[in-house]
């Protein structure tokens, strides 16, 4: 088949349509016995017109035809060890190492060390196992989310959720990533001794804030949120930097458990205060929080047990949780910073 | 990337002739299967490099006791390496159909395998997944269906990060999907469509190709138009698919092939093609066609026809949608370079794959039928003569070529002026002499249009002994009315 030479360069040229010649039809054109009519044709999936192309496709699938692209290089490397602290697995191929890393070290719960196949399952786990606020909220509303991607259903209990997974989604009853929470283990870091509340919290005008609160100046109630258990409260540090941490929205201040680092909260800025300050305020079986939020200047409010504080209960009901990522430069020693910010 | 592999059981001492013979057999089997609507093909992912490293790679038949032993070792072996080796041995045994049968009937075997699949030991997990993959590839329904307990986990792992592992899970799922409606009726409520929609955002080409494969299997299902395609269209999959088909340096042929087939299955099911048009399907596919034609021009890339075929089909079928009818509207395909691309592909297929010529010509018909602009392009770029050169290929091709020529001729005298004088009439004398009724019938239609709009051609027709040629068919039932009409016209000029 010979093509006009100019054709090839036309392909590389600019898009364009030909100016059509005038159309002028004679009614005798389609008159019987002639019946030609120009029309677009469509073929449904099973039409025999597609037989040849379909057969080619399947020959390709069955690998009888050549592949479309070549295979990538897979170099072998000398043996090396996994660099994650405490892991001494040895590998001789990058693919095996990649899978090992993603399976064991990627989506790991920083509170109990369990590994999960995806970020989503890890998030659900942390929420349901390590978040005492979740426990509180789940008493009032359906908090257990369905694990299947795309299903927005929520349930009152883990058991209801499991039943939904089995009935609606045909999941196995012993689905490995939906184990019910065990009562021991997570909750053992329970109530601690009361800290020295009267001690000044550190640099800055924390004392001033405390005083101000004591004077009843703070109108907004405080709020305690637990986002997970710290493996060891003292080792959780946030490097604040000189600018401090900026919250995602106005109207609240974040307080982070830490040792010795503190700054005053001004509206819209974080405060970092010793974690011990808030431990006795939490329900006794709750894990120690890694993050506590409170409104600026309301430390004295925080001093009262939150679960008896009427504002706290009411706030819990209205809570909308927002996530924010730790700022660049924040150091977390081996912890998965999982922070919840609340706005109210 | 589809790594070099040579089919299920590696042929020993294979000769080229043997391969050709095998291919012919396979082709015949596939044609038969298609006519019976049983067209099912599975893909096998087997890493040849891995097998080479392992040494001896003949599939072994394992007995019950051996399978049990390997499973136990894998589960409870003391040494990590020992556990892996046990699973590797099992996997190699599972390459053999007999071992597969023994395995699935052994009590607790699948349960153990699923346990290993979901364990924390990454390498055991990988090996267990490979075992499962071998099973999924089986032609025996019972074997593939025995893998069902693992599907919820395979779907869960799609949202992980390990690209090799995800690829393996996807090919396994793709094989299971195509197995039976019962399997799909389980996978759909397990959330396979949302899982794929999330996974398609992966940056890994190997994962994308595998995903395209799995999705194409899902869309090819008999019940897809009612049960599957609506939810696929309702997800973010269509826009991601169109993105992956956009031409440019990032276009990967292996990935594009899979998703082009996905689109074809969606479009030819005619569930909601207007949606695809509104998402720019026509223009993406048109540009892709240009891109492929360019590739064909530059090199003779093997395998491009695998991509061209579904693209042609998608474009042709989309052009029949009402949304495209609005002349000058945003969803029109008006770029004459599409016609240029089509001709370049026609030339390519004449040599490489004549069986695909009808599909190319089908698109040419759909482009020219209602478009004076495209018909004019054919004339102005001197493309009638190359088209005529295709007439001798086959009867089916002849009919299609003549149909396209009729599309041009029926637009009136301004068009027919360019059709005669020229090579058309002599070619028509040839097709009129054909023994195929449809070829002759279409030739008569074209002749009628030519006589109507270019009466000067009648004289030339008579000089070419046209009447004698017509006489041959005056007894033919389907043709005689038209033959007589033309004889009358010719004689009365």
PDB file of N, CA, C and O in Angstrom, chain B residues 221-290:
ATOM      1  N   UNK B 221     -16.344  -9.896  32.001  1.00  0.00           N
ATOM      2  CA  UNK B 221     -17.319 -10.877  32.489  1.00  0.00           C
ATOM      3  C   UNK B 221     -18.659 -10.706  31.794  1.00  0.00           C
ATOM      4  O   UNK B 221     -19.043  -9.602  31.419  1.00  0.00           O
ATOM      5  N   UNK B 222     -19.359 -11.814  31.685  1.00  0.00           N
ATOM      6  CA  UNK B 222     -20.650 -11.801  30.991  1.00  0.00           C
ATOM      7  C   UNK B 222     -21.635 -10.854  31.656  1.00  0.00           C
ATOM      8  O   UNK B 222     -22.418 -10.198  30.991  1.00  0.00           O
ATOM      9  N   UNK B 223     -21.594 -10.843  32.974  1.00  0.00           N
ATOM     10  CA  UNK B 223     -22.574 -10.039  33.691  1.00  0.00           C
ATOM     11  C   UNK B 223     -22.072  -8.609  33.928  1.00  0.00           C
ATOM     12  O   UNK B 223     -22.723  -7.830  34.616  1.00  0.00           O
ATOM     13  N   UNK B 224     -20.944  -8.288  33.337  1.00  0.00           N
ATOM     14  CA  UNK B 224     -20.350  -6.971  33.598  1.00  0.00           C
ATOM     15  C   UNK B 224     -21.260  -5.781  33.274  1.00  0.00           C
ATOM     16  O   UNK B 224     -21.336  -4.849  34.066  1.00  0.00           O
ATOM     17  N   UNK B 225     -21.945  -5.785  32.122  1.00  0.00           N
ATOM     18  CA  UNK B 225     -22.752  -4.602  31.816  1.00  0.00           C
ATOM     19  C   UNK B 225     -23.769  -4.258  32.897  1.00  0.00           C
ATOM     20  O   UNK B 225     -23.998  -3.076  33.178  1.00  0.00           O
ATOM     21  N   UNK B 226     -24.342  -5.303  33.527  1.00  0.00           N
ATOM     22  CA  UNK B 226     -25.332  -4.970  34.567  1.00  0.00           C
ATOM     23  C   UNK B 226     -24.714  -4.858  35.944  1.00  0.00           C
ATOM     24  O   UNK B 226     -25.116  -4.001  36.735  1.00  0.00           O
ATOM     25  N   UNK B 227     -23.772  -5.731  36.245  1.00  0.00           N
ATOM     26  CA  UNK B 227     -23.336  -5.851  37.641  1.00  0.00           C
ATOM     27  C   UNK B 227     -22.045  -5.112  37.971  1.00  0.00           C
ATOM     28  O   UNK B 227     -21.773  -4.837  39.123  1.00  0.00           O
ATOM     29  N   UNK B 228     -21.218  -4.865  36.980  1.00  0.00           N
ATOM     30  CA  UNK B 228     -19.883  -4.367  37.314  1.00  0.00           C
ATOM     31  C   UNK B 228     -19.617  -2.990  36.727  1.00  0.00           C
ATOM     32  O   UNK B 228     -19.108  -2.102  37.409  1.00  0.00           O
ATOM     33  N   UNK B 229     -19.956  -2.838  35.436  1.00  0.00           N
ATOM     34  CA  UNK B 229     -19.584  -1.586  34.774  1.00  0.00           C
ATOM     35  C   UNK B 229     -20.227  -0.356  35.413  1.00  0.00           C
ATOM     36  O   UNK B 229     -19.547   0.667  35.555  1.00  0.00           O
ATOM     37  N   UNK B 230     -21.484  -0.427  35.841  1.00  0.00           N
ATOM     38  CA  UNK B 230     -22.033   0.775  36.492  1.00  0.00           C
ATOM     39  C   UNK B 230     -21.210   1.244  37.684  1.00  0.00           C
ATOM     40  O   UNK B 230     -20.954   2.438  37.833  1.00  0.00           O
ATOM     41  N   UNK B 231     -20.769   0.312  38.531  1.00  0.00           N
ATOM     42  CA  UNK B 231     -20.001   0.776  39.689  1.00  0.00           C
ATOM     43  C   UNK B 231     -18.601   1.224  39.282  1.00  0.00           C
ATOM     44  O   UNK B 231     -18.032   2.127  39.889  1.00  0.00           O
ATOM     45  N   UNK B 232     -18.057   0.635  38.240  1.00  0.00           N
ATOM     46  CA  UNK B 232     -16.758   1.105  37.759  1.00  0.00           C
ATOM     47  C   UNK B 232     -16.892   2.527  37.233  1.00  0.00           C
ATOM     48  O   UNK B 232     -16.068   3.395  37.515  1.00  0.00           O
ATOM     49  N   UNK B 233     -17.953   2.772  36.469  1.00  0.00           N
ATOM     50  CA  UNK B 233     -18.171   4.114  35.927  1.00  0.00           C
ATOM     51  C   UNK B 233     -18.445   5.118  37.030  1.00  0.00           C
ATOM     52  O   UNK B 233     -18.147   6.298  36.905  1.00  0.00           O
ATOM     53  N   UNK B 234     -19.015   4.638  38.121  1.00  0.00           N
ATOM     54  CA  UNK B 234     -19.307   5.529  39.239  1.00  0.00           C
ATOM     55  C   UNK B 234     -18.093   5.829  40.099  1.00  0.00           C
ATOM     56  O   UNK B 234     -18.134   6.696  40.964  1.00  0.00           O
ATOM     57  N   UNK B 235     -17.016   5.138  39.860  1.00  0.00           N
ATOM     58  CA  UNK B 235     -15.813   5.357  40.679  1.00  0.00           C
ATOM     59  C   UNK B 235     -14.882   6.317  39.958  1.00  0.00           C
ATOM     60  O   UNK B 235     -15.211   6.842  38.901  1.00  0.00           O
ATOM     61  N   UNK B 236     -13.703   6.499  40.538  1.00  0.00           N
ATOM     62  CA  UNK B 236     -12.732   7.395  39.900  1.00  0.00           C
ATOM     63  C   UNK B 236     -11.911   6.662  38.848  1.00  0.00           C
ATOM     64  O   UNK B 236     -10.987   7.227  38.264  1.00  0.00           O
ATOM     65  N   UNK B 237     -12.231   5.390  38.609  1.00  0.00           N
ATOM     66  CA  UNK B 237     -11.423   4.614  37.665  1.00  0.00           C
ATOM     67  C   UNK B 237     -11.399   5.197  36.255  1.00  0.00           C
ATOM     68  O   UNK B 237     -10.322   5.313  35.674  1.00  0.00           O
ATOM     69  N   UNK B 238     -12.558   5.585  35.674  1.00  0.00           N
ATOM     70  CA  UNK B 238     -12.494   6.070  34.291  1.00  0.00           C
ATOM     71  C   UNK B 238     -11.526   7.236  34.099  1.00  0.00           C
ATOM     72  O   UNK B 238     -10.752   7.232  33.140  1.00  0.00           O
ATOM     73  N   UNK B 239     -11.554   8.207  35.007  1.00  0.00           N
ATOM     74  CA  UNK B 239     -10.651   9.341  34.757  1.00  0.00           C
ATOM     75  C   UNK B 239      -9.191   8.950  34.922  1.00  0.00           C
ATOM     76  O   UNK B 239      -8.317   9.450  34.217  1.00  0.00           O
ATOM     77  N   UNK B 240      -8.897   8.017  35.826  1.00  0.00           N
ATOM     78  CA  UNK B 240      -7.518   7.555  35.950  1.00  0.00           C
ATOM     79  C   UNK B 240      -7.091   6.781  34.726  1.00  0.00           C
ATOM     80  O   UNK B 240      -5.957   6.896  34.259  1.00  0.00           O
ATOM     81  N   UNK B 241      -8.008   5.975  34.203  1.00  0.00           N
ATOM     82  CA  UNK B 241      -7.686   5.206  33.003  1.00  0.00           C
ATOM     83  C   UNK B 241      -7.365   6.145  31.855  1.00  0.00           C
ATOM     84  O   UNK B 241      -6.365   5.970  31.143  1.00  0.00           O
ATOM     85  N   UNK B 242      -8.178   7.157  31.683  1.00  0.00           N
ATOM     86  CA  UNK B 242      -7.932   8.097  30.580  1.00  0.00           C
ATOM     87  C   UNK B 242      -6.608   8.816  30.777  1.00  0.00           C
ATOM     88  O   UNK B 242      -5.874   9.074  29.830  1.00  0.00           O
ATOM     89  N   UNK B 243      -6.296   9.105  32.021  1.00  0.00           N
ATOM     90  CA  UNK B 243      -5.005   9.749  32.295  1.00  0.00           C
ATOM     91  C   UNK B 243      -3.848   8.853  31.900  1.00  0.00           C
ATOM     92  O   UNK B 243      -2.844   9.299  31.341  1.00  0.00           O
ATOM     93  N   UNK B 244      -3.991   7.564  32.205  1.00  0.00           N
ATOM     94  CA  UNK B 244      -2.916   6.621  31.909  1.00  0.00           C
ATOM     95  C   UNK B 244      -2.778   6.369  30.414  1.00  0.00           C
ATOM     96  O   UNK B 244      -1.776   5.818  29.970  1.00  0.00           O
ATOM     97  N   UNK B 245      -3.804   6.758  29.646  1.00  0.00           N
ATOM     98  CA  UNK B 245      -3.737   6.557  28.207  1.00  0.00           C
ATOM     99  C   UNK B 245      -3.283   7.802  27.484  1.00  0.00           C
ATOM    100  O   UNK B 245      -3.243   7.825  26.253  1.00  0.00           O
ATOM    101  N   UNK B 246      -2.964   8.839  28.233  1.00  0.00           N
ATOM    102  CA  UNK B 246      -2.561  10.066  27.549  1.00  0.00           C
ATOM    103  C   UNK B 246      -1.193   9.899  26.930  1.00  0.00           C
ATOM    104  O   UNK B 246      -0.261   9.431  27.590  1.00  0.00           O
ATOM    105  N   UNK B 247      -1.082  10.264  25.679  1.00  0.00           N
ATOM    106  CA  UNK B 247       0.194  10.049  25.008  1.00  0.00           C
ATOM    107  C   UNK B 247       1.263  10.993  25.538  1.00  0.00           C
ATOM    108  O   UNK B 247       0.963  12.016  26.121  1.00  0.00           O
ATOM    109  N   UNK B 248       2.481  10.599  25.332  1.00  0.00           N
ATOM    110  CA  UNK B 248       3.575  11.425  25.805  1.00  0.00           C
ATOM    111  C   UNK B 248       4.703  10.534  26.270  1.00  0.00           C
ATOM    112  O   UNK B 248       4.615   9.310  26.186  1.00  0.00           O
ATOM    113  N   UNK B 249       5.755  11.147  26.787  1.00  0.00           N
ATOM    114  CA  UNK B 249       6.908  10.339  27.214  1.00  0.00           C
ATOM    115  C   UNK B 249       6.579   9.373  28.342  1.00  0.00           C
ATOM    116  O   UNK B 249       7.232   8.362  28.512  1.00  0.00           O
ATOM    117  N   UNK B 250       5.526   9.705  29.129  1.00  0.00           N
ATOM    118  CA  UNK B 250       5.242   8.846  30.268  1.00  0.00           C
ATOM    119  C   UNK B 250       4.373   7.644  29.898  1.00  0.00           C
ATOM    120  O   UNK B 250       4.081   6.803  30.730  1.00  0.00           O
ATOM    121  N   UNK B 251       3.953   7.562  28.663  1.00  0.00           N
ATOM    122  CA  UNK B 251       3.052   6.472  28.289  1.00  0.00           C
ATOM    123  C   UNK B 251       3.813   5.159  28.242  1.00  0.00           C
ATOM    124  O   UNK B 251       4.806   5.025  27.545  1.00  0.00           O
ATOM    125  N   UNK B 252       3.333   4.200  28.996  1.00  0.00           N
ATOM    126  CA  UNK B 252       3.972   2.893  29.002  1.00  0.00           C
ATOM    127  C   UNK B 252       3.119   1.918  28.199  1.00  0.00           C
ATOM    128  O   UNK B 252       1.952   1.707  28.525  1.00  0.00           O
ATOM    129  N   UNK B 253       3.674   1.308  27.152  1.00  0.00           N
ATOM    130  CA  UNK B 253       2.859   0.458  26.275  1.00  0.00           C
ATOM    131  C   UNK B 253       2.176  -0.696  26.996  1.00  0.00           C
ATOM    132  O   UNK B 253       1.010  -0.988  26.742  1.00  0.00           O
ATOM    133  N   UNK B 254       2.911  -1.353  27.894  1.00  0.00           N
ATOM    134  CA  UNK B 254       2.323  -2.494  28.598  1.00  0.00           C
ATOM    135  C   UNK B 254       1.114  -2.077  29.405  1.00  0.00           C
ATOM    136  O   UNK B 254       0.078  -2.752  29.411  1.00  0.00           O
ATOM    137  N   UNK B 255       1.237  -0.950  30.085  1.00  0.00           N
ATOM    138  CA  UNK B 255       0.125  -0.433  30.881  1.00  0.00           C
ATOM    139  C   UNK B 255      -1.009   0.007  29.973  1.00  0.00           C
ATOM    140  O   UNK B 255      -2.178  -0.304  30.204  1.00  0.00           O
ATOM    141  N   UNK B 256      -0.645   0.713  28.891  1.00  0.00           N
ATOM    142  CA  UNK B 256      -1.663   1.247  27.978  1.00  0.00           C
ATOM    143  C   UNK B 256      -2.488   0.126  27.358  1.00  0.00           C
ATOM    144  O   UNK B 256      -3.711   0.255  27.221  1.00  0.00           O
ATOM    145  N   UNK B 257      -1.839  -0.961  26.989  1.00  0.00           N
ATOM    146  CA  UNK B 257      -2.573  -2.081  26.380  1.00  0.00           C
ATOM    147  C   UNK B 257      -3.682  -2.541  27.306  1.00  0.00           C
ATOM    148  O   UNK B 257      -4.838  -2.687  26.906  1.00  0.00           O
ATOM    149  N   UNK B 258      -3.337  -2.763  28.559  1.00  0.00           N
ATOM    150  CA  UNK B 258      -4.348  -3.270  29.498  1.00  0.00           C
ATOM    151  C   UNK B 258      -5.513  -2.320  29.659  1.00  0.00           C
ATOM    152  O   UNK B 258      -6.676  -2.715  29.618  1.00  0.00           O
ATOM    153  N   UNK B 259      -5.212  -1.050  29.831  1.00  0.00           N
ATOM    154  CA  UNK B 259      -6.306  -0.112  30.077  1.00  0.00           C
ATOM    155  C   UNK B 259      -7.098   0.200  28.827  1.00  0.00           C
ATOM    156  O   UNK B 259      -8.279   0.517  28.887  1.00  0.00           O
ATOM    157  N   UNK B 260      -6.455   0.099  27.658  1.00  0.00           N
ATOM    158  CA  UNK B 260      -7.213   0.271  26.419  1.00  0.00           C
ATOM    159  C   UNK B 260      -8.247  -0.834  26.289  1.00  0.00           C
ATOM    160  O   UNK B 260      -9.388  -0.595  25.883  1.00  0.00           O
ATOM    161  N   UNK B 261      -7.865  -2.049  26.659  1.00  0.00           N
ATOM    162  CA  UNK B 261      -8.838  -3.133  26.631  1.00  0.00           C
ATOM    163  C   UNK B 261      -9.938  -2.907  27.653  1.00  0.00           C
ATOM    164  O   UNK B 261     -11.099  -3.188  27.398  1.00  0.00           O
ATOM    165  N   UNK B 262      -9.557  -2.395  28.818  1.00  0.00           N
ATOM    166  CA  UNK B 262     -10.583  -2.080  29.822  1.00  0.00           C
ATOM    167  C   UNK B 262     -11.608  -1.135  29.234  1.00  0.00           C
ATOM    168  O   UNK B 262     -12.818  -1.345  29.339  1.00  0.00           O
ATOM    169  N   UNK B 263     -11.120  -0.082  28.582  1.00  0.00           N
ATOM    170  CA  UNK B 263     -12.033   0.900  28.001  1.00  0.00           C
ATOM    171  C   UNK B 263     -12.908   0.260  26.937  1.00  0.00           C
ATOM    172  O   UNK B 263     -14.102   0.559  26.851  1.00  0.00           O
ATOM    173  N   UNK B 264     -12.306  -0.607  26.151  1.00  0.00           N
ATOM    174  CA  UNK B 264     -13.096  -1.257  25.099  1.00  0.00           C
ATOM    175  C   UNK B 264     -14.264  -2.036  25.698  1.00  0.00           C
ATOM    176  O   UNK B 264     -15.398  -1.930  25.225  1.00  0.00           O
ATOM    177  N   UNK B 265     -13.988  -2.807  26.751  1.00  0.00           N
ATOM    178  CA  UNK B 265     -15.064  -3.599  27.345  1.00  0.00           C
ATOM    179  C   UNK B 265     -16.154  -2.696  27.920  1.00  0.00           C
ATOM    180  O   UNK B 265     -17.340  -3.004  27.866  1.00  0.00           O
ATOM    181  N   UNK B 266     -15.732  -1.576  28.475  1.00  0.00           N
ATOM    182  CA  UNK B 266     -16.725  -0.645  29.012  1.00  0.00           C
ATOM    183  C   UNK B 266     -17.557  -0.052  27.884  1.00  0.00           C
ATOM    184  O   UNK B 266     -18.781  -0.044  27.923  1.00  0.00           O
ATOM    185  N   UNK B 267     -16.865   0.443  26.857  1.00  0.00           N
ATOM    186  CA  UNK B 267     -17.563   1.169  25.800  1.00  0.00           C
ATOM    187  C   UNK B 267     -18.483   0.265  25.000  1.00  0.00           C
ATOM    188  O   UNK B 267     -19.626   0.619  24.709  1.00  0.00           O
ATOM    189  N   UNK B 268     -18.011  -0.916  24.634  1.00  0.00           N
ATOM    190  CA  UNK B 268     -18.851  -1.763  23.780  1.00  0.00           C
ATOM    191  C   UNK B 268     -20.023  -2.339  24.550  1.00  0.00           C
ATOM    192  O   UNK B 268     -20.933  -2.903  23.953  1.00  0.00           O
ATOM    193  N   UNK B 269     -20.038  -2.197  25.868  1.00  0.00           N
ATOM    194  CA  UNK B 269     -21.195  -2.628  26.649  1.00  0.00           C
ATOM    195  C   UNK B 269     -22.273  -1.568  26.672  1.00  0.00           C
ATOM    196  O   UNK B 269     -23.390  -1.826  27.107  1.00  0.00           O
ATOM    197  N   UNK B 270     -21.919  -0.395  26.219  1.00  0.00           N
ATOM    198  CA  UNK B 270     -22.872   0.704  26.072  1.00  0.00           C
ATOM    199  C   UNK B 270     -23.698   0.975  27.317  1.00  0.00           C
ATOM    200  O   UNK B 270     -24.924   1.034  27.261  1.00  0.00           O
ATOM    201  N   UNK B 271     -23.041   1.141  28.436  1.00  0.00           N
ATOM    202  CA  UNK B 271     -23.731   1.436  29.685  1.00  0.00           C
ATOM    203  C   UNK B 271     -23.887   2.943  29.856  1.00  0.00           C
ATOM    204  O   UNK B 271     -24.971   3.450  30.088  1.00  0.00           O
ATOM    205  N   UNK B 272     -22.790   3.657  29.728  1.00  0.00           N
ATOM    206  CA  UNK B 272     -22.855   5.115  29.858  1.00  0.00           C
ATOM    207  C   UNK B 272     -21.664   5.745  29.158  1.00  0.00           C
ATOM    208  O   UNK B 272     -20.772   6.298  29.800  1.00  0.00           O
ATOM    209  N   UNK B 273     -21.680   5.648  27.851  1.00  0.00           N
ATOM    210  CA  UNK B 273     -20.541   6.177  27.110  1.00  0.00           C
ATOM    211  C   UNK B 273     -20.504   7.694  27.112  1.00  0.00           C
ATOM    212  O   UNK B 273     -19.442   8.291  26.916  1.00  0.00           O
ATOM    213  N   UNK B 274     -21.650   8.291  27.349  1.00  0.00           N
ATOM    214  CA  UNK B 274     -21.673   9.757  27.391  1.00  0.00           C
ATOM    215  C   UNK B 274     -20.734  10.263  28.477  1.00  0.00           C
ATOM    216  O   UNK B 274     -20.078  11.303  28.328  1.00  0.00           O
ATOM    217  N   UNK B 275     -20.645   9.500  29.569  1.00  0.00           N
ATOM    218  CA  UNK B 275     -19.764   9.903  30.664  1.00  0.00           C
ATOM    219  C   UNK B 275     -18.313   9.953  30.193  1.00  0.00           C
ATOM    220  O   UNK B 275     -17.581  10.909  30.469  1.00  0.00           O
ATOM    221  N   UNK B 276     -17.913   8.927  29.455  1.00  0.00           N
ATOM    222  CA  UNK B 276     -16.528   8.867  28.985  1.00  0.00           C
ATOM    223  C   UNK B 276     -16.239   9.981  28.001  1.00  0.00           C
ATOM    224  O   UNK B 276     -15.144  10.529  27.970  1.00  0.00           O
ATOM    225  N   UNK B 277     -17.256  10.305  27.204  1.00  0.00           N
ATOM    226  CA  UNK B 277     -17.059  11.400  26.252  1.00  0.00           C
ATOM    227  C   UNK B 277     -16.889  12.704  27.005  1.00  0.00           C
ATOM    228  O   UNK B 277     -16.018  13.521  26.690  1.00  0.00           O
ATOM    229  N   UNK B 278     -17.698  12.881  28.042  1.00  0.00           N
ATOM    230  CA  UNK B 278     -17.609  14.128  28.805  1.00  0.00           C
ATOM    231  C   UNK B 278     -16.275  14.243  29.529  1.00  0.00           C
ATOM    232  O   UNK B 278     -15.842  15.330  29.874  1.00  0.00           O
ATOM    233  N   UNK B 279     -15.632  13.097  29.787  1.00  0.00           N
ATOM    234  CA  UNK B 279     -14.329  13.145  30.452  1.00  0.00           C
ATOM    235  C   UNK B 279     -13.180  13.259  29.453  1.00  0.00           C
ATOM    236  O   UNK B 279     -12.017  13.095  29.802  1.00  0.00           O
ATOM    237  N   UNK B 280     -13.531  13.517  28.196  1.00  0.00           N
ATOM    238  CA  UNK B 280     -12.495  13.746  27.192  1.00  0.00           C
ATOM    239  C   UNK B 280     -11.984  12.477  26.541  1.00  0.00           C
ATOM    240  O   UNK B 280     -10.895  12.457  25.981  1.00  0.00           O
ATOM    241  N   UNK B 281     -12.792  11.429  26.589  1.00  0.00           N
ATOM    242  CA  UNK B 281     -12.358  10.152  26.045  1.00  0.00           C
ATOM    243  C   UNK B 281     -11.984  10.217  24.569  1.00  0.00           C
ATOM    244  O   UNK B 281     -10.962   9.684  24.147  1.00  0.00           O
ATOM    245  N   UNK B 282     -12.822  10.922  23.784  1.00  0.00           N
ATOM    246  CA  UNK B 282     -12.566  10.975  22.346  1.00  0.00           C
ATOM    247  C   UNK B 282     -11.227  11.635  22.046  1.00  0.00           C
ATOM    248  O   UNK B 282     -10.454  11.141  21.229  1.00  0.00           O
ATOM    249  N   UNK B 283     -10.986  12.739  22.705  1.00  0.00           N
ATOM    250  CA  UNK B 283      -9.751  13.453  22.360  1.00  0.00           C
ATOM    251  C   UNK B 283      -8.529  12.697  22.863  1.00  0.00           C
ATOM    252  O   UNK B 283      -7.511  12.621  22.171  1.00  0.00           O
ATOM    253  N   UNK B 284      -8.616  12.087  24.055  1.00  0.00           N
ATOM    254  CA  UNK B 284      -7.486  11.291  24.552  1.00  0.00           C
ATOM    255  C   UNK B 284      -7.175  10.143  23.608  1.00  0.00           C
ATOM    256  O   UNK B 284      -6.015   9.913  23.247  1.00  0.00           O
ATOM    257  N   UNK B 285      -8.218   9.424  23.203  1.00  0.00           N
ATOM    258  CA  UNK B 285      -8.003   8.274  22.330  1.00  0.00           C
ATOM    259  C   UNK B 285      -7.519   8.713  20.960  1.00  0.00           C
ATOM    260  O   UNK B 285      -6.675   8.050  20.351  1.00  0.00           O
ATOM    261  N   UNK B 286      -8.043   9.834  20.473  1.00  0.00           N
ATOM    262  CA  UNK B 286      -7.594  10.350  19.178  1.00  0.00           C
ATOM    263  C   UNK B 286      -6.114  10.676  19.213  1.00  0.00           C
ATOM    264  O   UNK B 286      -5.345  10.293  18.322  1.00  0.00           O
ATOM    265  N   UNK B 287      -5.690  11.348  20.272  1.00  0.00           N
ATOM    266  CA  UNK B 287      -4.280  11.708  20.408  1.00  0.00           C
ATOM    267  C   UNK B 287      -3.423  10.457  20.569  1.00  0.00           C
ATOM    268  O   UNK B 287      -2.293  10.394  20.084  1.00  0.00           O
ATOM    269  N   UNK B 288      -3.964   9.478  21.264  1.00  0.00           N
ATOM    270  CA  UNK B 288      -3.225   8.225  21.445  1.00  0.00           C
ATOM    271  C   UNK B 288      -3.012   7.551  20.101  1.00  0.00           C
ATOM    272  O   UNK B 288      -1.930   7.028  19.815  1.00  0.00           O
ATOM    273  N   UNK B 289      -4.043   7.574  19.270  1.00  0.00           N
ATOM    274  CA  UNK B 289      -3.924   6.980  17.940  1.00  0.00           C
ATOM    275  C   UNK B 289      -2.817   7.666  17.150  1.00  0.00           C
ATOM    276  O   UNK B 289      -2.010   7.015  16.479  1.00  0.00           O
ATOM    277  N   UNK B 290      -2.768   8.981  17.243  1.00  0.00           N
ATOM    278  CA  UNK B 290      -1.719   9.731  16.558  1.00  0.00           C
ATOM    279  C   UNK B 290      -0.348   9.296  17.052  1.00  0.00           C
ATOM    280  O   UNK B 290       0.586   9.100  16.276  1.00  0.00           O
TER     281      UNK B 290
END
